PDB file of C-alpha atoms in Angstrom:
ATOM      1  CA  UNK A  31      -3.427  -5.690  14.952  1.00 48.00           C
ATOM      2  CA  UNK A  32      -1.514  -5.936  12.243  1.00 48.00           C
ATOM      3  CA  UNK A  33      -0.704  -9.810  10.678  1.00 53.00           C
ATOM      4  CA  UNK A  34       2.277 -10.041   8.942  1.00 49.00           C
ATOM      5  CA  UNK A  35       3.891 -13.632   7.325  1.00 54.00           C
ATOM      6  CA  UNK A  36       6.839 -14.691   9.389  1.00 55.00           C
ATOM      7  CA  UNK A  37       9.031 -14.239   5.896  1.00 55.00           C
ATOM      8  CA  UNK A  38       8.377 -10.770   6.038  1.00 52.00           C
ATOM      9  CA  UNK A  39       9.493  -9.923   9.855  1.00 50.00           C
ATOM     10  CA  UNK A  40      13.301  -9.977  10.537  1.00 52.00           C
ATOM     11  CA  UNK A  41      15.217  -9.552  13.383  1.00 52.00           C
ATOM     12  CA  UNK A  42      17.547  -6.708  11.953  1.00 52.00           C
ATOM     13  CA  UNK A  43      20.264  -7.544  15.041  1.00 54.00           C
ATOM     14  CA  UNK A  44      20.616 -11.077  13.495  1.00 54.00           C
ATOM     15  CA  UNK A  45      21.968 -10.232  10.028  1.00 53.00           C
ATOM     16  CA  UNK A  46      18.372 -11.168   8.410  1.00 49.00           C
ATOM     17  CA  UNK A  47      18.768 -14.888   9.434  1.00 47.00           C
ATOM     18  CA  UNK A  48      16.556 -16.545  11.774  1.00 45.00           C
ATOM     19  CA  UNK A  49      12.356 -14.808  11.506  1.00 49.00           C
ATOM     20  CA  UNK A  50      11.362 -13.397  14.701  1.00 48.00           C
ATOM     21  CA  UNK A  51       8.679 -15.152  16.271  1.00 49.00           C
ATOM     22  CA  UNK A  52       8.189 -18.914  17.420  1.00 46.00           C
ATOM     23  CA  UNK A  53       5.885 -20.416  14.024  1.00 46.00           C
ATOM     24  CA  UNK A  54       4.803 -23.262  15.964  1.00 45.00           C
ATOM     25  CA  UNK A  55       3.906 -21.256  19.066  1.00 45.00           C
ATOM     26  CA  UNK A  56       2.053 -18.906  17.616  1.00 46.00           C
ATOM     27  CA  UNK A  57      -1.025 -21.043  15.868  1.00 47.00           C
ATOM     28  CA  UNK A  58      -1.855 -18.066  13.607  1.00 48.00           C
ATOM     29  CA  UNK A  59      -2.378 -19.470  10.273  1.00 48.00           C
ATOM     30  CA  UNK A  60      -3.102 -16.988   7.291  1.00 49.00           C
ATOM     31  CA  UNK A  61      -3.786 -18.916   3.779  1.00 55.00           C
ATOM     32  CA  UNK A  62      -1.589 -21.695   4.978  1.00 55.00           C
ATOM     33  CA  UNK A  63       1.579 -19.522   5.855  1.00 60.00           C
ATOM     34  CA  UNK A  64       2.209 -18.995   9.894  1.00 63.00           C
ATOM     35  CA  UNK A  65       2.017 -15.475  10.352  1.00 60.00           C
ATOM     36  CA  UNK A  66       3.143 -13.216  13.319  1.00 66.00           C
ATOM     37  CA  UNK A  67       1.427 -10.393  14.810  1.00 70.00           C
ATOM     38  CA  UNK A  68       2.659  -7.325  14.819  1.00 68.00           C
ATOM     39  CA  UNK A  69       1.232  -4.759  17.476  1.00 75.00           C
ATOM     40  CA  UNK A  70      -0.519  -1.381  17.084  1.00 81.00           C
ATOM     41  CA  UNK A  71       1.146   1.547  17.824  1.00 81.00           C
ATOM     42  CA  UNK A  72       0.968   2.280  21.368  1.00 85.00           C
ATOM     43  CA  UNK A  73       0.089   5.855  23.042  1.00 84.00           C
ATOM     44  CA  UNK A  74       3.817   5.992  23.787  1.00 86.00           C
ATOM     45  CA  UNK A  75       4.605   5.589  20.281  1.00 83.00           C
ATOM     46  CA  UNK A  76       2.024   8.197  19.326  1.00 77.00           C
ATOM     47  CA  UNK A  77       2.953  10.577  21.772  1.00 77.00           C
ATOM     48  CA  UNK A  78       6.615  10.513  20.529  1.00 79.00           C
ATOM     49  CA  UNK A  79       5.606  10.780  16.488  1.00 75.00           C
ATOM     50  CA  UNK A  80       3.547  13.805  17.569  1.00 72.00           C
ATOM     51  CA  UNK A  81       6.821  15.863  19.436  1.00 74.00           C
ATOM     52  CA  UNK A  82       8.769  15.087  16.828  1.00 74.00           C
ATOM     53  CA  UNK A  83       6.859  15.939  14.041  1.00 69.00           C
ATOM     54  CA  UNK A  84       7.746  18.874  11.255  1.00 60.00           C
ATOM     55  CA  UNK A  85       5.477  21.728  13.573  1.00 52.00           C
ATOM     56  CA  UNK A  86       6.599  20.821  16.834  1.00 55.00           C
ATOM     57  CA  UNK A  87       3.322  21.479  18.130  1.00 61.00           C
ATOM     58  CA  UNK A  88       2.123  18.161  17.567  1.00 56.00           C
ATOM     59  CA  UNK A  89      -0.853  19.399  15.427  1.00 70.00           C
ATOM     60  CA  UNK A  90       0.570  16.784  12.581  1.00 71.00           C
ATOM     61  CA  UNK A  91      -0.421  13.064  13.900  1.00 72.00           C
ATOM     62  CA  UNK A  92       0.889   9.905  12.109  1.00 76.00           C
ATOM     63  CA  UNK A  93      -3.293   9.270  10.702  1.00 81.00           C
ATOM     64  CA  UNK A  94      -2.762  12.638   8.860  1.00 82.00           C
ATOM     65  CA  UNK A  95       0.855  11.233   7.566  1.00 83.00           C
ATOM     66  CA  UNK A  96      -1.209   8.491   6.322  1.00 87.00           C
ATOM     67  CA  UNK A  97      -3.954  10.324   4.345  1.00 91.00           C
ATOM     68  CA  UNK A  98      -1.002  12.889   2.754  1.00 91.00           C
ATOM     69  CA  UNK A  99       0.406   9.471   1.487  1.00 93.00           C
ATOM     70  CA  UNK A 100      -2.073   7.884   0.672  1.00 94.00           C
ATOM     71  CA  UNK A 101      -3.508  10.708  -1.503  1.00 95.00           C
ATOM     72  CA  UNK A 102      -0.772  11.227  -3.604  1.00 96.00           C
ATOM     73  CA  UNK A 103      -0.598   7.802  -3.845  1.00 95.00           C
ATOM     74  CA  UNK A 104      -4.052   7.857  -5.105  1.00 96.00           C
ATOM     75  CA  UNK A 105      -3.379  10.842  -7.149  1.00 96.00           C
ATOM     76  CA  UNK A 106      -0.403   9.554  -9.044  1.00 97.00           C
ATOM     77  CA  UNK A 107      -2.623   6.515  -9.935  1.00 96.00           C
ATOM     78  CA  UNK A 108      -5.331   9.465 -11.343  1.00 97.00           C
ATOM     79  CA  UNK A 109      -2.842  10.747 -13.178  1.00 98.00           C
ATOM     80  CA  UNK A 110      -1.777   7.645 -15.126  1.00 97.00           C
ATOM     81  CA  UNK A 111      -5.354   6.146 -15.667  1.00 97.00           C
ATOM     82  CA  UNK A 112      -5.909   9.390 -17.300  1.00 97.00           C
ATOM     83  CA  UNK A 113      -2.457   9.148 -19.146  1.00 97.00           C
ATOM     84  CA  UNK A 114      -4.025   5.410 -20.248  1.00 96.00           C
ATOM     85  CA  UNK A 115      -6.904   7.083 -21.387  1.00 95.00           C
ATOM     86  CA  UNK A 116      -5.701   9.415 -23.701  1.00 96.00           C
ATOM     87  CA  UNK A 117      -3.440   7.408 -24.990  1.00 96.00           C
ATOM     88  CA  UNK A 118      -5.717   4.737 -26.303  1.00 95.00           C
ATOM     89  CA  UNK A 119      -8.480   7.002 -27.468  1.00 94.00           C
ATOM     90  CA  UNK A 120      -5.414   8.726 -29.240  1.00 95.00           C
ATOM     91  CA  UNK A 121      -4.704   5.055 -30.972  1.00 95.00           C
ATOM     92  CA  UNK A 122      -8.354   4.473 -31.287  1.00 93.00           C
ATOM     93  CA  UNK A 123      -8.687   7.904 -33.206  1.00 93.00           C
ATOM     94  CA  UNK A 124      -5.666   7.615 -35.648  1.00 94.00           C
ATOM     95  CA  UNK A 125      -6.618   3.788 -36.375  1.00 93.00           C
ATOM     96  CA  UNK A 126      -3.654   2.677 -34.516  1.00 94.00           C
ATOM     97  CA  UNK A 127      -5.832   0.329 -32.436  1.00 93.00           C
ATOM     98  CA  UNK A 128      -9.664  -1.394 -33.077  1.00 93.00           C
ATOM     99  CA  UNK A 129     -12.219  -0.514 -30.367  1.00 91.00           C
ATOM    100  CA  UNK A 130     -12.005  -4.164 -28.538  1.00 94.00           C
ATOM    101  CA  UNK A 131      -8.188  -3.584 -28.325  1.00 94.00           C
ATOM    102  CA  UNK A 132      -8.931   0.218 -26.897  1.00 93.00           C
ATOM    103  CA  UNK A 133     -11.915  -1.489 -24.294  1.00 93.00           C
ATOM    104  CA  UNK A 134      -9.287  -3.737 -22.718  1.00 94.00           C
ATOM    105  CA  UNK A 135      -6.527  -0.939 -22.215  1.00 95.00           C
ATOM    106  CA  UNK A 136      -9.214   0.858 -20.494  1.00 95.00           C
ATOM    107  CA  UNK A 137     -10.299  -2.460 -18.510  1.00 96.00           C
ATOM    108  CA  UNK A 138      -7.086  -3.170 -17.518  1.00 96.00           C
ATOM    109  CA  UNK A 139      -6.249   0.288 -16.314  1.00 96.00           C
ATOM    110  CA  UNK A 140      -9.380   0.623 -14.414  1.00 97.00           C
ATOM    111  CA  UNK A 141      -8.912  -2.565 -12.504  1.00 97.00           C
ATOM    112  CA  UNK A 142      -5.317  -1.118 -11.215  1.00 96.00           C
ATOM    113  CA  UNK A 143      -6.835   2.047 -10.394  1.00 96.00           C
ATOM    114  CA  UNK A 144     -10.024  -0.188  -8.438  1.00 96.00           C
ATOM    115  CA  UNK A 145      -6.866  -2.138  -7.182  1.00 95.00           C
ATOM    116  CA  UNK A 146      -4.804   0.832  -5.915  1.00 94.00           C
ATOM    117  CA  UNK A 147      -8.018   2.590  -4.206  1.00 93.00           C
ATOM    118  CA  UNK A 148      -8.609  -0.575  -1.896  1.00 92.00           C
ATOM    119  CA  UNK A 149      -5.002  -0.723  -0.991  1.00 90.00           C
ATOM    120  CA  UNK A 150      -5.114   2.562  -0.185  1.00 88.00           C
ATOM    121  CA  UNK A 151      -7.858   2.971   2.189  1.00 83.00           C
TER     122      UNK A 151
END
């Protein structure tokens, strides 16, 4: 079940005014902001996502979606750690920038790319 802050859900038929959800009758409490729940997708849900995906034969289901996204997502965030690195060995080597300056870059980088792998599993 998926927990969302009450900010975040909308009722899109009331212009974006009033959140959707009762805060007081809910009692779901995340960090000190009320939350609402948001269900899973149902089988009817599924079912539909499958017949109306890009094969029409329903071999494509919204978890492989996910891991296509996910992936590139992933990927992209490869790409530019790698970018990072080259980059400040590139300083590093031409004297641009001292080893401890180099070491952070990297540390930095590395914690987005730690960052961006949790999100994305």
């Amino acid at each position: 079940m998926l927990r969302l802050p009450l900010a975040a859900v909308r009722d899109p038929s009331d212009g974006g005014g009033a959140a959707v959800g009762d805060a007081a009758r809910s009692g779901v409490r995340a960090r000190g902001r009320d939350v609402q729940e948001v269900p899973d997708v149902t089988a009817e849900q599924a079912a539909a996502f499958e017949a109306a995906n890009l094969t029409g034969t329903g071999a494509l289901t919204a978890a492989d979606v996910l891991a296509l996204v996910a992936g590139l997502v992933f990927g992209a965030a490869l790409l530019w750690f790698a970018w990072v690195l080259y980059r400040a060995y590139e300083a590093w080597g031409r004297g641009r920038m001292d080893a401890f300056d180099a070491g952070g870059k990297l540390l930095r980088a590395t914690f987005v790319l730690v960052l961006v792998g949790w999100l994305v599993t």
